[in-house]
């Protein structure tokens, strides 16, 4: 284990700015984690800590993590096997000491100014609990597939309930993957940490619970890269993802009818089914671009 694994906190480089915790729940990410770490440590915002935990990986994830053991900003942890994504996501989040927290999956990318821009957005709006930005969808080799995706036009400051209603009626997660989001750690803790009752919506469900506690800030411009790869995307899961989205929509409408109406729910459920088919076609279209093993010659075909 890293000699940083027991540290209790970091000394802020600028006491006027909040400490940001970037937490990475790694699992079998040996092929991509080095790129992810470099993007995290290359942020223009410097008052941050980075916590990485290996969830009983069977590849060389831990060996990649150890390359960063000498960096004083980095803490390396182990997470006991089992418990799905929830166990490791909560493990790294609960180890964080920062006022603000960003979870980054072990194969995604942060662009250099995302933390600085999102910190500024939250500082300038004290009632805000979560900021999000669009991202590029990139293939297994990091080449863009789609650019500047997310937010569904929800830019600037909005009541959190408005943002929750928007993500339901769109039938898809408008906030993006966790790397696209920065939130107040205290509020994530208040709502009970990450919520995986719908496993494929662990991020969107948790964001929504946080947003019901305050305001949302949409920060424009693509500031992250979400990697699609054969290690995480599967055509087989499309229908199940749609059913879980519908379950989430129905739950919000039932428990918070002041936020999501019956009409909102029906619109969102219809769009969730449509989005499932769009994703299925996208997986087929992307084909070999979802594998890092694609050669340069094949990529040019």
Short mmCIF file of C-alpha atoms in Angstrom, two decimals:
data_model
loop_
_atom_site.label_atom_id
_atom_site.label_comp_id
_atom_site.label_asym_id
_atom_site.label_seq_id
_atom_site.Cartn_x
_atom_site.Cartn_y
_atom_site.Cartn_z
CA UNK A 1 0.00 0.00 0.00
CA UNK A 2 1.19 3.51 -0.72
CA UNK A 3 3.00 5.42 2.00
CA UNK A 4 0.30 8.06 1.42
CA UNK A 5 -2.51 5.69 2.31
CA UNK A 6 -2.87 6.78 5.92
CA UNK A 7 -2.65 10.55 5.52
CA UNK A 8 -5.43 12.46 7.24
CA UNK A 9 -5.55 15.43 4.93
CA UNK A 10 -3.66 17.89 2.76
CA UNK A 11 -2.53 21.41 3.48
CA UNK A 12 -4.40 23.79 1.20
CA UNK A 13 -2.14 25.65 -1.23
CA UNK A 14 -4.63 28.53 -1.17
CA UNK A 15 -6.73 28.77 2.01
CA UNK A 16 -9.21 31.04 0.21
CA UNK A 17 -10.23 28.17 -2.08
CA UNK A 18 -11.85 24.86 -1.11
CA UNK A 19 -9.88 21.65 -1.12
CA UNK A 20 -11.13 19.43 -3.91
CA UNK A 21 -11.06 15.64 -3.63
CA UNK A 22 -10.80 13.75 -6.91
CA UNK A 23 -11.61 10.14 -6.13
CA UNK A 24 -11.04 7.22 -8.50
CA UNK A 25 -12.69 3.83 -7.89
CA UNK A 26 -10.45 1.65 -10.04
CA UNK A 27 -11.36 -1.84 -11.25
CA UNK A 28 -9.49 -3.66 -14.02
CA UNK A 29 -8.44 -0.32 -15.54
CA UNK A 30 -4.80 -1.15 -16.24
CA UNK A 31 -5.10 -0.24 -19.93
CA UNK A 32 -6.44 3.25 -19.27
CA UNK A 33 -5.69 4.34 -15.70
CA UNK A 34 -2.34 5.96 -16.47
CA UNK A 35 -4.02 8.35 -18.92
CA UNK A 36 -6.75 9.06 -16.40
CA UNK A 37 -4.24 9.84 -13.64
CA UNK A 38 -2.25 12.18 -15.87
CA UNK A 39 -5.41 14.07 -16.77
CA UNK A 40 -6.36 14.37 -13.10
CA UNK A 41 -2.93 15.49 -11.91
CA UNK A 42 -2.62 17.91 -14.82
CA UNK A 43 -5.43 20.17 -13.61
CA UNK A 44 -4.83 23.92 -13.57
CA UNK A 45 -6.57 23.94 -10.19
CA UNK A 46 -3.95 22.78 -7.71
CA UNK A 47 -5.62 22.69 -4.29
CA UNK A 48 -6.64 19.06 -4.55
CA UNK A 49 -6.13 15.56 -3.25
CA UNK A 50 -6.44 12.40 -5.33
CA UNK A 51 -7.66 9.15 -3.77
CA UNK A 52 -7.50 5.95 -5.80
CA UNK A 53 -8.74 2.57 -4.61
CA UNK A 54 -8.31 -0.77 -6.36
CA UNK A 55 -11.40 -2.97 -6.05
CA UNK A 56 -9.74 -6.39 -6.15
CA UNK A 57 -8.69 -6.05 -9.79
CA UNK A 58 -7.39 -9.11 -11.61
CA UNK A 59 -5.17 -7.16 -14.03
CA UNK A 60 -2.25 -4.76 -13.41
CA UNK A 61 -4.35 -1.90 -12.05
CA UNK A 62 -2.45 -1.81 -8.74
CA UNK A 63 0.91 -1.73 -10.54
CA UNK A 64 -0.25 1.30 -12.54
CA UNK A 65 -1.45 2.99 -9.34
CA UNK A 66 1.91 2.46 -7.67
CA UNK A 67 3.59 4.64 -10.30
CA UNK A 68 2.00 7.56 -8.46
CA UNK A 69 2.81 6.50 -4.89
CA UNK A 70 5.48 9.18 -4.47
CA UNK A 71 3.16 12.06 -5.39
CA UNK A 72 2.12 13.78 -2.11
CA UNK A 73 -1.29 14.58 -3.56
CA UNK A 74 -2.11 10.91 -4.13
CA UNK A 75 -3.46 8.34 -1.68
CA UNK A 76 -3.67 4.70 -2.75
CA UNK A 77 -6.15 2.31 -1.14
CA UNK A 78 -7.47 -1.23 -1.50
CA UNK A 79 -11.19 -2.03 -1.52
CA UNK A 80 -12.34 -5.49 -0.49
CA UNK A 81 -13.84 -7.53 -3.32
CA UNK A 82 -17.60 -7.76 -3.80
CA UNK A 83 -20.31 -5.19 -3.30
CA UNK A 84 -20.36 -3.96 -6.88
CA UNK A 85 -19.55 -0.40 -7.89
CA UNK A 86 -21.30 0.92 -4.77
CA UNK A 87 -18.64 -0.47 -2.42
CA UNK A 88 -15.72 1.16 -4.21
CA UNK A 89 -17.52 4.42 -4.99
CA UNK A 90 -18.41 4.83 -1.33
CA UNK A 91 -14.94 3.72 -0.25
CA UNK A 92 -13.14 6.50 -2.11
CA UNK A 93 -15.81 9.12 -1.41
CA UNK A 94 -15.86 8.48 2.33
CA UNK A 95 -12.04 8.67 2.41
CA UNK A 96 -12.13 12.14 0.84
CA UNK A 97 -11.39 15.17 3.03
CA UNK A 98 -12.27 17.93 0.59
CA UNK A 99 -15.21 20.30 0.68
CA UNK A 100 -15.88 19.47 -2.96
CA UNK A 101 -15.71 16.02 -4.54
CA UNK A 102 -15.40 14.69 -8.08
CA UNK A 103 -15.49 10.96 -8.79
CA UNK A 104 -13.65 9.89 -11.94
CA UNK A 105 -13.93 6.38 -13.33
CA UNK A 106 -10.59 4.71 -13.99
CA UNK A 107 -10.80 4.98 -17.78
CA UNK A 108 -12.20 8.49 -18.27
CA UNK A 109 -10.39 11.78 -18.90
CA UNK A 110 -10.51 15.26 -17.40
CA UNK A 111 -9.59 18.25 -19.51
CA UNK A 112 -7.17 20.67 -17.78
CA UNK A 113 -9.59 23.40 -16.64
CA UNK A 114 -12.64 21.40 -15.56
CA UNK A 115 -11.94 21.58 -11.84
CA UNK A 116 -11.05 25.30 -11.89
CA UNK A 117 -14.17 26.21 -13.85
CA UNK A 118 -16.53 24.11 -11.75
CA UNK A 119 -15.02 25.29 -8.45
CA UNK A 120 -15.57 28.89 -9.59
CA UNK A 121 -19.17 28.07 -10.48
CA UNK A 122 -19.89 26.66 -7.02
CA UNK A 123 -18.04 29.43 -5.17
CA UNK A 124 -19.96 32.10 -7.07
CA UNK A 125 -23.30 30.50 -6.18
CA UNK A 126 -23.18 29.57 -2.46
CA UNK A 127 -26.55 27.78 -2.62
CA UNK A 128 -25.33 25.48 -5.38
CA UNK A 129 -24.66 21.86 -4.45
CA UNK A 130 -23.65 20.43 -7.84
CA UNK A 131 -22.03 21.66 -11.05
CA UNK A 132 -21.81 19.73 -14.31
CA UNK A 133 -20.33 20.22 -17.76
CA UNK A 134 -20.69 18.58 -21.18
CA UNK A 135 -18.13 16.02 -22.29
CA UNK A 136 -16.77 14.43 -25.41
CA UNK A 137 -17.52 10.77 -26.08
CA UNK A 138 -14.18 9.18 -27.01
CA UNK A 139 -13.31 5.71 -28.26
CA UNK A 140 -11.02 3.17 -26.64
CA UNK A 141 -7.99 4.96 -28.06
CA UNK A 142 -9.12 8.42 -26.92
CA UNK A 143 -10.27 9.68 -30.32
CA UNK A 144 -13.48 11.75 -30.22
CA UNK A 145 -16.67 10.06 -31.40
CA UNK A 146 -19.14 12.78 -30.37
CA UNK A 147 -18.27 16.20 -28.99
CA UNK A 148 -19.83 18.49 -26.41
CA UNK A 149 -22.61 16.19 -25.23
CA UNK A 150 -24.72 16.85 -22.14
CA UNK A 151 -26.78 19.31 -20.07
CA UNK A 152 -29.68 19.42 -22.58
CA UNK A 153 -29.41 23.21 -22.65
CA UNK A 154 -29.45 23.58 -18.87
CA UNK A 155 -26.65 26.15 -18.59
CA UNK A 156 -26.22 28.58 -15.69
CA UNK A 157 -27.87 28.50 -12.27
CA UNK A 158 -31.14 26.59 -11.77
CA UNK A 159 -33.11 25.22 -8.87
CA UNK A 160 -32.07 21.62 -8.28
CA UNK A 161 -35.64 20.42 -8.71
CA UNK A 162 -35.69 21.92 -12.21
CA UNK A 163 -32.55 19.98 -13.06
CA UNK A 164 -34.02 16.73 -11.73
CA UNK A 165 -37.20 17.22 -13.75
CA UNK A 166 -35.10 17.91 -16.84
CA UNK A 167 -33.07 14.71 -16.56
CA UNK A 168 -36.26 12.67 -16.08
CA UNK A 169 -38.10 14.17 -19.04
CA UNK A 170 -35.06 13.74 -21.29
CA UNK A 171 -35.04 10.01 -20.54
CA UNK A 172 -31.27 10.02 -20.10
CA UNK A 173 -28.61 11.29 -17.72
CA UNK A 174 -28.13 14.92 -18.81
CA UNK A 175 -25.37 15.53 -16.23
CA UNK A 176 -23.01 12.96 -17.67
CA UNK A 177 -20.69 10.53 -15.98
CA UNK A 178 -19.19 11.36 -12.55
CA UNK A 179 -16.10 12.98 -14.06
CA UNK A 180 -18.39 15.65 -15.52
CA UNK A 181 -19.72 16.57 -12.08
CA UNK A 182 -18.37 18.40 -9.02
CA UNK A 183 -20.49 18.46 -5.86
CA UNK A 184 -20.39 19.31 -2.20
CA UNK A 185 -19.17 16.30 -0.26
CA UNK A 186 -21.25 17.21 2.80
CA UNK A 187 -24.45 17.00 0.75
CA UNK A 188 -23.48 13.65 -0.79
CA UNK A 189 -22.95 12.40 2.76
CA UNK A 190 -26.26 13.90 3.90
CA UNK A 191 -28.23 11.94 1.28
CA UNK A 192 -26.55 8.66 2.25
CA UNK A 193 -23.65 8.58 -0.24
CA UNK A 194 -24.03 6.85 -3.62
CA UNK A 195 -27.35 5.18 -4.36
CA UNK A 196 -27.27 1.98 -6.45
CA UNK A 197 -30.84 0.73 -6.19
CA UNK A 198 -30.77 1.06 -10.00
CA UNK A 199 -27.15 0.01 -10.66
CA UNK A 200 -26.86 1.52 -14.14
CA UNK A 201 -28.13 4.83 -12.76
CA UNK A 202 -25.91 4.99 -9.67
CA UNK A 203 -24.65 8.39 -10.82
CA UNK A 204 -27.92 9.96 -12.03
CA UNK A 205 -29.87 8.77 -8.97
CA UNK A 206 -27.25 10.11 -6.59
CA UNK A 207 -26.99 13.45 -8.42
CA UNK A 208 -30.76 13.82 -8.18
CA UNK A 209 -30.80 13.22 -4.45
CA UNK A 210 -28.05 15.84 -4.03
CA UNK A 211 -29.81 18.33 -6.31
CA UNK A 212 -33.00 18.16 -4.28
CA UNK A 213 -30.92 19.80 -1.52
CA UNK A 214 -29.91 22.93 -3.44
CA UNK A 215 -29.11 24.61 -6.74
CA UNK A 216 -27.53 23.32 -9.95
CA UNK A 217 -24.95 25.09 -12.09
CA UNK A 218 -24.44 24.08 -15.71
CA UNK A 219 -20.93 25.05 -16.85
CA UNK A 220 -20.80 25.23 -20.66
CA UNK A 221 -18.10 23.77 -22.87
CA UNK A 222 -16.82 20.22 -23.18
CA UNK A 223 -14.51 19.68 -20.20
CA UNK A 224 -14.10 15.89 -19.96
CA UNK A 225 -13.87 12.76 -22.04
CA UNK A 226 -16.07 9.71 -21.45
CA UNK A 227 -14.44 6.62 -22.89
CA UNK A 228 -16.53 3.92 -24.50
CA UNK A 229 -14.82 0.54 -24.48
CA UNK A 230 -15.68 -3.14 -24.68
CA UNK A 231 -14.84 -3.42 -20.99
CA UNK A 232 -17.89 -1.41 -19.93
CA UNK A 233 -20.44 -1.16 -22.75
CA UNK A 234 -22.56 -4.04 -23.94
CA UNK A 235 -25.46 -4.36 -26.33
CA UNK A 236 -26.91 -6.96 -23.98
CA UNK A 237 -27.44 -4.34 -21.29
CA UNK A 238 -29.41 -1.81 -23.33
CA UNK A 239 -32.89 -3.10 -22.45
CA UNK A 240 -32.01 -3.46 -18.79
CA UNK A 241 -30.67 0.10 -18.67
CA UNK A 242 -33.96 1.37 -20.09
CA UNK A 243 -36.01 -0.55 -17.53
CA UNK A 244 -33.90 0.80 -14.70
CA UNK A 245 -34.30 4.35 -16.01
CA UNK A 246 -38.07 3.84 -16.05
CA UNK A 247 -37.93 2.52 -12.49
CA UNK A 248 -36.03 5.63 -11.42
CA UNK A 249 -38.51 7.95 -13.15
CA UNK A 250 -41.47 6.19 -11.55
CA UNK A 251 -39.84 6.44 -8.12
CA UNK A 252 -39.19 10.18 -8.42
CA UNK A 253 -42.75 10.80 -9.61
CA UNK A 254 -44.14 8.79 -6.69
CA UNK A 255 -41.96 10.26 -3.94
CA UNK A 256 -41.66 13.81 -5.26
CA UNK A 257 -44.78 14.62 -7.32
CA UNK A 258 -43.99 18.28 -6.72
CA UNK A 259 -40.86 17.79 -8.83
CA UNK A 260 -41.89 15.23 -11.46
CA UNK A 261 -45.51 14.98 -12.61
CA UNK A 262 -47.24 11.98 -14.10
CA UNK A 263 -46.90 13.57 -17.53
CA UNK A 264 -43.18 14.19 -16.95
CA UNK A 265 -42.81 10.54 -16.00
CA UNK A 266 -44.56 9.27 -19.13
CA UNK A 267 -42.49 11.52 -21.38
CA UNK A 268 -39.28 10.38 -19.69
CA UNK A 269 -40.21 6.70 -19.90
CA UNK A 270 -40.97 6.95 -23.62
CA UNK A 271 -37.68 8.72 -24.26
CA UNK A 272 -35.77 6.18 -22.15
CA UNK A 273 -37.00 3.41 -24.45
CA UNK A 274 -36.04 5.42 -27.52
CA UNK A 275 -32.60 6.19 -26.08
CA UNK A 276 -32.07 2.48 -25.43
CA UNK A 277 -32.49 1.77 -29.12
CA UNK A 278 -30.22 4.68 -30.05
CA UNK A 279 -27.52 3.27 -27.78
CA UNK A 280 -27.95 -0.19 -29.28
CA UNK A 281 -27.40 1.17 -32.77
CA UNK A 282 -24.46 3.25 -31.55
CA UNK A 283 -22.75 0.16 -30.11
CA UNK A 284 -23.14 -1.64 -33.43
CA UNK A 285 -21.88 1.37 -35.38
CA UNK A 286 -18.83 1.86 -33.15
CA UNK A 287 -17.79 -1.76 -33.50
CA UNK A 288 -14.03 -2.10 -33.28
CA UNK A 289 -13.54 1.43 -31.95
CA UNK A 290 -14.65 0.11 -28.55
CA UNK A 291 -11.49 -1.99 -28.27
CA UNK A 292 -8.05 -0.61 -27.57
CA UNK A 293 -6.63 -3.55 -29.50
CA UNK A 294 -7.67 -1.97 -32.79
CA UNK A 295 -4.56 -1.37 -34.88
CA UNK A 296 -3.77 1.88 -36.60
CA UNK A 297 -4.47 0.27 -39.97
CA UNK A 298 -7.87 -1.00 -38.82
CA UNK A 299 -8.76 2.37 -37.36
CA UNK A 300 -8.19 3.92 -40.77
CA UNK A 301 -10.52 1.45 -42.53
#
